[in-house]
Amino acid sequence: MNFWHGKQIVIGLGGGIAAYKTLEVIRRLREAGATVTPVPTQAALRFVTGLTLQALSGEPIREDLFSPLAPDGMDHIRLAQAADLVIVAPATADLLARMATGQADDLLSALLLARRGPVLVAPAMNPAMWEHPATQRNVATLRQDGIGFVGPESGAMACGDQGSGRMAEPATLLEAARRALTPKILAGRRVVITAGPTREELDPVRFLSNHSSGKMGWAVALAALRAGARVDLVHGPVALPVPWGAVAHAVGSACEMLDATLDVWLSAPGNPRCDAAILTAAVADYRPEKRLNDKIKKEHAFSELRLELTQNPDILAMLSAWTGMRSRDGHQRVIVGFAAETGNALTRGKAKRIRKGCDLLAINDVSAPGCGFGTDTNAVTLIGRDGREEAWPLLPKEQVAEKLIQAVGDLMRNIHTTP
Ligand code: CTP
């Protein structure tokens, strides 16, 4: 089911040039199935027209605290209560100041004062205004009040200045809105995720690799971020932008992936401990015995070229072994693997879970229709140390990831509540 379908979103707009980006947010939320009610301030209507807002949202705009059109004259209360989320974008310095001091002299500020549920604010202003102690004081107050912030970002401003103050881009704002509405089942947890293929170099121009696109790992990273986790994403070469908020560790070979993953897993003193590892990477099982410094030239060779290969370390098996050794520190961790099989998947997957020692294993038959490398869907059977065996239908990878994160969250809760 589409996440946004049926959601009620109020979008408050302050008077800033970044309001043009909010138009895109409104359009995309509506396309995704949400009902969007724009509430512009009078200053916002100097930048975008009421007609534009109405045409994009498909809803009448609300701009007047004392509108005779409001059915009961209580738009500020009704909208504040009915919305799943209130977004303020752009949030100008003036609007932030009025929010922080609890003013309620127009529809948007009154609505925000009457609001009990989540509010997400996207500031947009000149860098000097953003950095001003008065604005920073107001931001600190609002954060304390539980208001969520997205941005501002750094870069070139409409006024010609450079610095921090640009409103978050529509895609980032939409992702922040989604996170504001997702239950935080992994709040305070740190999760390391491996994703994508590895590259095992033969010489400076050639490598051995596989078809992994990284999409499954990306979906898992996004689901974990939405659930409130800190995510370390250790990934091979993939053509995807790093999910917003993830700490990325780009690697090439399996050995580099092992080093980077262990670094996170055994976190250095002072860093938060890792609570879970979800290994979706398609790690090359073998690497060339020798990586040559010079390109292999065919005039030196023969009609055949034979490669000597050495087995790579198994990251999943090593993490599971480490965790067994370290569980004496009292910190239990959840380890999840993925199994790519081509036929007889369940039997092979069960043997693999025992061999690798992980808590959960998501088995997928990469030869089945709609599954495997580069697809946007996957059919997974989740098996566990606890004997579970759940066959999930063919689902978008995003939903497979959500279900997996739910399973990890449940397992963690049980581990931490069972003596
Ligand atoms: N894996 C790993 N390190 C490796 C190989 C695999 O961490 N060197 C992890 C994968 O990320 C995945 C799981 O182990 O979570 C299973 O990977 P898969 O390719 O299905 O299994 P293999 O161990 O490679 O076994 P086989 O190729 O024989 O099926």
mmCIF file of C-alpha atoms in Angstrom, residues 89-244:
data_model
loop_
_atom_site.group_PDB
_atom_site.id
_atom_site.type_symbol
_atom_site.label_atom_id
_atom_site.label_comp_id
_atom_site.label_asym_id
_atom_site.label_seq_id
_atom_site.Cartn_x
_atom_site.Cartn_y
_atom_site.Cartn_z
ATOM 1 C CA ALA A 89 8.192 25.483 3.985
ATOM 2 C CA PRO A 90 9.684 27.946 3.525
ATOM 3 C CA ALA A 91 10.033 28.871 7.194
ATOM 4 C CA THR A 92 11.338 32.447 7.205
ATOM 5 C CA ALA A 93 13.252 34.026 10.098
ATOM 6 C CA ASP A 94 10.107 35.958 10.992
ATOM 7 C CA LEU A 95 7.921 32.857 10.983
ATOM 8 C CA LEU A 96 10.402 30.958 13.188
ATOM 9 C CA ALA A 97 10.455 33.900 15.624
ATOM 10 C CA ARG A 98 6.678 33.991 15.763
ATOM 11 C CA MET A 99 6.491 30.223 16.283
ATOM 12 C CA ALA A 100 9.114 30.327 19.044
ATOM 13 C CA THR A 101 7.232 33.027 20.947
ATOM 14 C CA GLY A 102 3.840 31.401 20.461
ATOM 15 C CA GLN A 103 2.232 34.186 18.461
ATOM 16 C CA ALA A 104 -1.087 33.454 16.829
ATOM 17 C CA ASP A 105 -2.049 36.507 14.826
ATOM 18 C CA ASP A 106 -2.732 34.836 11.488
ATOM 19 C CA LEU A 107 -4.117 31.479 10.361
ATOM 20 C CA LEU A 108 -0.753 29.703 10.011
ATOM 21 C CA SER A 109 0.691 30.817 13.360
ATOM 22 C CA ALA A 110 -2.608 30.112 15.158
ATOM 23 C CA LEU A 111 -2.754 26.656 13.565
ATOM 24 C CA LEU A 112 0.827 25.935 14.654
ATOM 25 C CA LEU A 113 0.029 26.985 18.216
ATOM 26 C CA ALA A 114 -3.017 24.713 18.235
ATOM 27 C CA ARG A 115 -1.018 21.771 16.835
ATOM 28 C CA ARG A 116 -0.271 18.756 19.049
ATOM 29 C CA GLY A 117 1.100 16.317 16.414
ATOM 30 C CA PRO A 118 4.302 16.376 14.368
ATOM 31 C CA VAL A 119 5.482 19.597 12.715
ATOM 32 C CA LEU A 120 8.339 19.711 10.220
ATOM 33 C CA VAL A 121 10.010 23.002 9.420
ATOM 34 C CA ALA A 122 12.208 23.819 6.386
ATOM 35 C CA PRO A 123 14.004 27.118 7.055
ATOM 36 C CA ALA A 124 14.973 29.361 4.144
ATOM 37 C CA MET A 125 16.676 32.735 4.506
ATOM 38 C CA ASN A 126 19.841 34.706 3.863
ATOM 39 C CA PRO A 127 22.893 33.154 5.650
ATOM 40 C CA ALA A 128 23.359 36.235 7.879
ATOM 41 C CA MET A 129 19.746 35.959 9.044
ATOM 42 C CA TRP A 130 20.115 32.202 9.637
ATOM 43 C CA GLU A 131 23.338 32.611 11.618
ATOM 44 C CA HIS A 132 22.000 35.531 13.670
ATOM 45 C CA PRO A 133 21.909 34.647 17.392
ATOM 46 C CA ALA A 134 18.227 35.566 17.523
ATOM 47 C CA THR A 135 17.344 33.003 14.844
ATOM 48 C CA GLN A 136 19.587 30.373 16.408
ATOM 49 C CA ARG A 137 17.919 30.977 19.800
ATOM 50 C CA ASN A 138 14.519 30.533 18.191
ATOM 51 C CA VAL A 139 15.616 27.335 16.443
ATOM 52 C CA ALA A 140 16.944 25.914 19.726
ATOM 53 C CA THR A 141 13.636 26.739 21.443
ATOM 54 C CA LEU A 142 11.631 25.130 18.676
ATOM 55 C CA ARG A 143 13.788 21.993 18.715
ATOM 56 C CA GLN A 144 13.193 21.779 22.454
ATOM 57 C CA ASP A 145 9.484 22.071 21.776
ATOM 58 C CA GLY A 146 9.744 18.962 19.583
ATOM 59 C CA ILE A 147 9.614 20.677 16.192
ATOM 60 C CA GLY A 148 11.484 18.733 13.460
ATOM 61 C CA PHE A 149 13.893 20.532 11.125
ATOM 62 C CA VAL A 150 15.050 19.719 7.619
ATOM 63 C CA GLY A 151 17.894 21.875 6.296
ATOM 64 C CA PRO A 152 18.788 24.572 5.613
ATOM 65 C CA GLU A 153 21.388 23.543 3.070
ATOM 66 C CA SER A 154 24.514 25.384 2.021
ATOM 67 C CA GLY A 155 25.152 26.866 -1.385
ATOM 68 C CA ALA A 156 24.401 29.850 -3.593
ATOM 69 C CA MET A 157 21.434 31.947 -2.437
ATOM 70 C CA ALA A 158 18.861 33.769 -4.571
ATOM 71 C CA CYS A 159 20.261 37.058 -3.170
ATOM 72 C CA GLY A 160 23.732 36.223 -4.523
ATOM 73 C CA ASP A 161 25.259 35.294 -1.129
ATOM 74 C CA GLN A 162 26.884 31.937 -0.398
ATOM 75 C CA GLY A 163 26.344 30.038 2.823
ATOM 76 C CA SER A 164 23.811 28.158 4.895
ATOM 77 C CA GLY A 165 20.193 29.156 4.386
ATOM 78 C CA ARG A 166 18.913 27.449 1.235
ATOM 79 C CA MET A 167 15.703 25.555 1.726
ATOM 80 C CA ALA A 168 16.029 21.750 1.501
ATOM 81 C CA GLU A 169 15.368 20.362 -1.975
ATOM 82 C CA PRO A 170 11.895 18.887 -2.579
ATOM 83 C CA ALA A 171 13.161 15.264 -2.579
ATOM 84 C CA THR A 172 14.899 15.771 0.788
ATOM 85 C CA LEU A 173 11.857 17.510 2.225
ATOM 86 C CA LEU A 174 9.580 14.661 1.120
ATOM 87 C CA GLU A 175 11.917 12.093 2.656
ATOM 88 C CA ALA A 176 12.052 14.099 5.907
ATOM 89 C CA ALA A 177 8.249 14.239 5.920
ATOM 90 C CA ARG A 178 8.067 10.486 5.468
ATOM 91 C CA ARG A 179 10.522 9.948 8.318
ATOM 92 C CA ALA A 180 8.499 12.275 10.544
ATOM 93 C CA LEU A 181 5.545 9.929 10.054
ATOM 94 C CA THR A 182 7.356 6.580 10.444
ATOM 95 C CA PRO A 183 7.346 4.852 13.864
ATOM 96 C CA LYS A 184 10.852 4.958 15.338
ATOM 97 C CA ILE A 185 11.315 1.283 16.120
ATOM 98 C CA LEU A 186 15.114 1.579 15.744
ATOM 99 C CA ALA A 187 15.555 4.888 17.578
ATOM 100 C CA GLY A 188 18.993 5.059 19.197
ATOM 101 C CA ARG A 189 20.229 1.989 17.301
ATOM 102 C CA ARG A 190 23.226 1.809 15.012
ATOM 103 C CA VAL A 191 22.993 -0.497 12.008
ATOM 104 C CA VAL A 192 25.699 -1.421 9.520
ATOM 105 C CA ILE A 193 24.495 -2.427 6.070
ATOM 106 C CA THR A 194 26.584 -3.827 3.219
ATOM 107 C CA ALA A 195 25.342 -3.317 -0.322
ATOM 108 C CA GLY A 196 26.183 -3.647 -3.983
ATOM 109 C CA PRO A 197 28.844 -5.731 -5.701
ATOM 110 C CA THR A 198 32.557 -5.917 -4.986
ATOM 111 C CA ARG A 199 35.270 -5.530 -7.623
ATOM 112 C CA GLU A 200 38.271 -7.806 -7.625
ATOM 113 C CA GLU A 201 40.987 -6.275 -9.753
ATOM 114 C CA LEU A 202 43.096 -8.316 -12.160
ATOM 115 C CA ASP A 203 45.223 -5.463 -13.421
ATOM 116 C CA PRO A 204 44.822 -1.655 -13.661
ATOM 117 C CA VAL A 205 42.015 -1.936 -16.228
ATOM 118 C CA ARG A 206 40.117 -5.163 -15.504
ATOM 119 C CA PHE A 207 38.163 -6.630 -12.639
ATOM 120 C CA LEU A 208 35.868 -9.517 -11.690
ATOM 121 C CA SER A 209 32.457 -8.494 -10.386
ATOM 122 C CA ASN A 210 28.741 -9.320 -10.579
ATOM 123 C CA HIS A 211 25.414 -7.781 -11.587
ATOM 124 C CA SER A 212 24.354 -6.458 -8.175
ATOM 125 C CA SER A 213 22.756 -2.989 -8.481
ATOM 126 C CA GLY A 214 22.708 -2.244 -4.748
ATOM 127 C CA LYS A 215 18.947 -1.577 -4.842
ATOM 128 C CA MET A 216 18.051 -4.055 -2.080
ATOM 129 C CA GLY A 217 20.722 -2.678 0.256
ATOM 130 C CA TRP A 218 19.658 0.879 -0.507
ATOM 131 C CA ALA A 219 16.051 0.022 0.304
ATOM 132 C CA VAL A 220 17.122 -1.566 3.611
ATOM 133 C CA ALA A 221 19.240 1.497 4.459
ATOM 134 C CA LEU A 222 16.317 3.808 3.763
ATOM 135 C CA ALA A 223 13.914 1.696 5.846
ATOM 136 C CA ALA A 224 16.388 1.673 8.757
ATOM 137 C CA LEU A 225 16.847 5.462 8.527
ATOM 138 C CA ARG A 226 13.084 5.950 8.475
ATOM 139 C CA ALA A 227 12.839 3.747 11.572
ATOM 140 C CA GLY A 228 15.238 6.120 13.348
ATOM 141 C CA ALA A 229 18.519 4.163 13.161
ATOM 142 C CA ARG A 230 21.960 5.589 12.545
ATOM 143 C CA VAL A 231 23.001 3.813 9.353
ATOM 144 C CA ASP A 232 26.532 3.026 8.182
ATOM 145 C CA LEU A 233 26.301 1.920 4.563
ATOM 146 C CA VAL A 234 29.361 -0.006 3.377
ATOM 147 C CA HIS A 235 28.965 -0.285 -0.363
ATOM 148 C CA GLY A 236 30.723 -1.408 -3.499
ATOM 149 C CA PRO A 237 30.511 0.507 -6.791
ATOM 150 C CA VAL A 238 26.853 1.350 -7.477
ATOM 151 C CA ALA A 239 25.130 4.087 -9.478
ATOM 152 C CA LEU A 240 22.817 5.300 -6.705
ATOM 153 C CA PRO A 241 22.973 8.494 -4.611
ATOM 154 C CA VAL A 242 23.681 7.845 -0.919
ATOM 155 C CA PRO A 243 20.381 7.871 1.036
ATOM 156 C CA TRP A 244 19.945 11.123 2.931
#
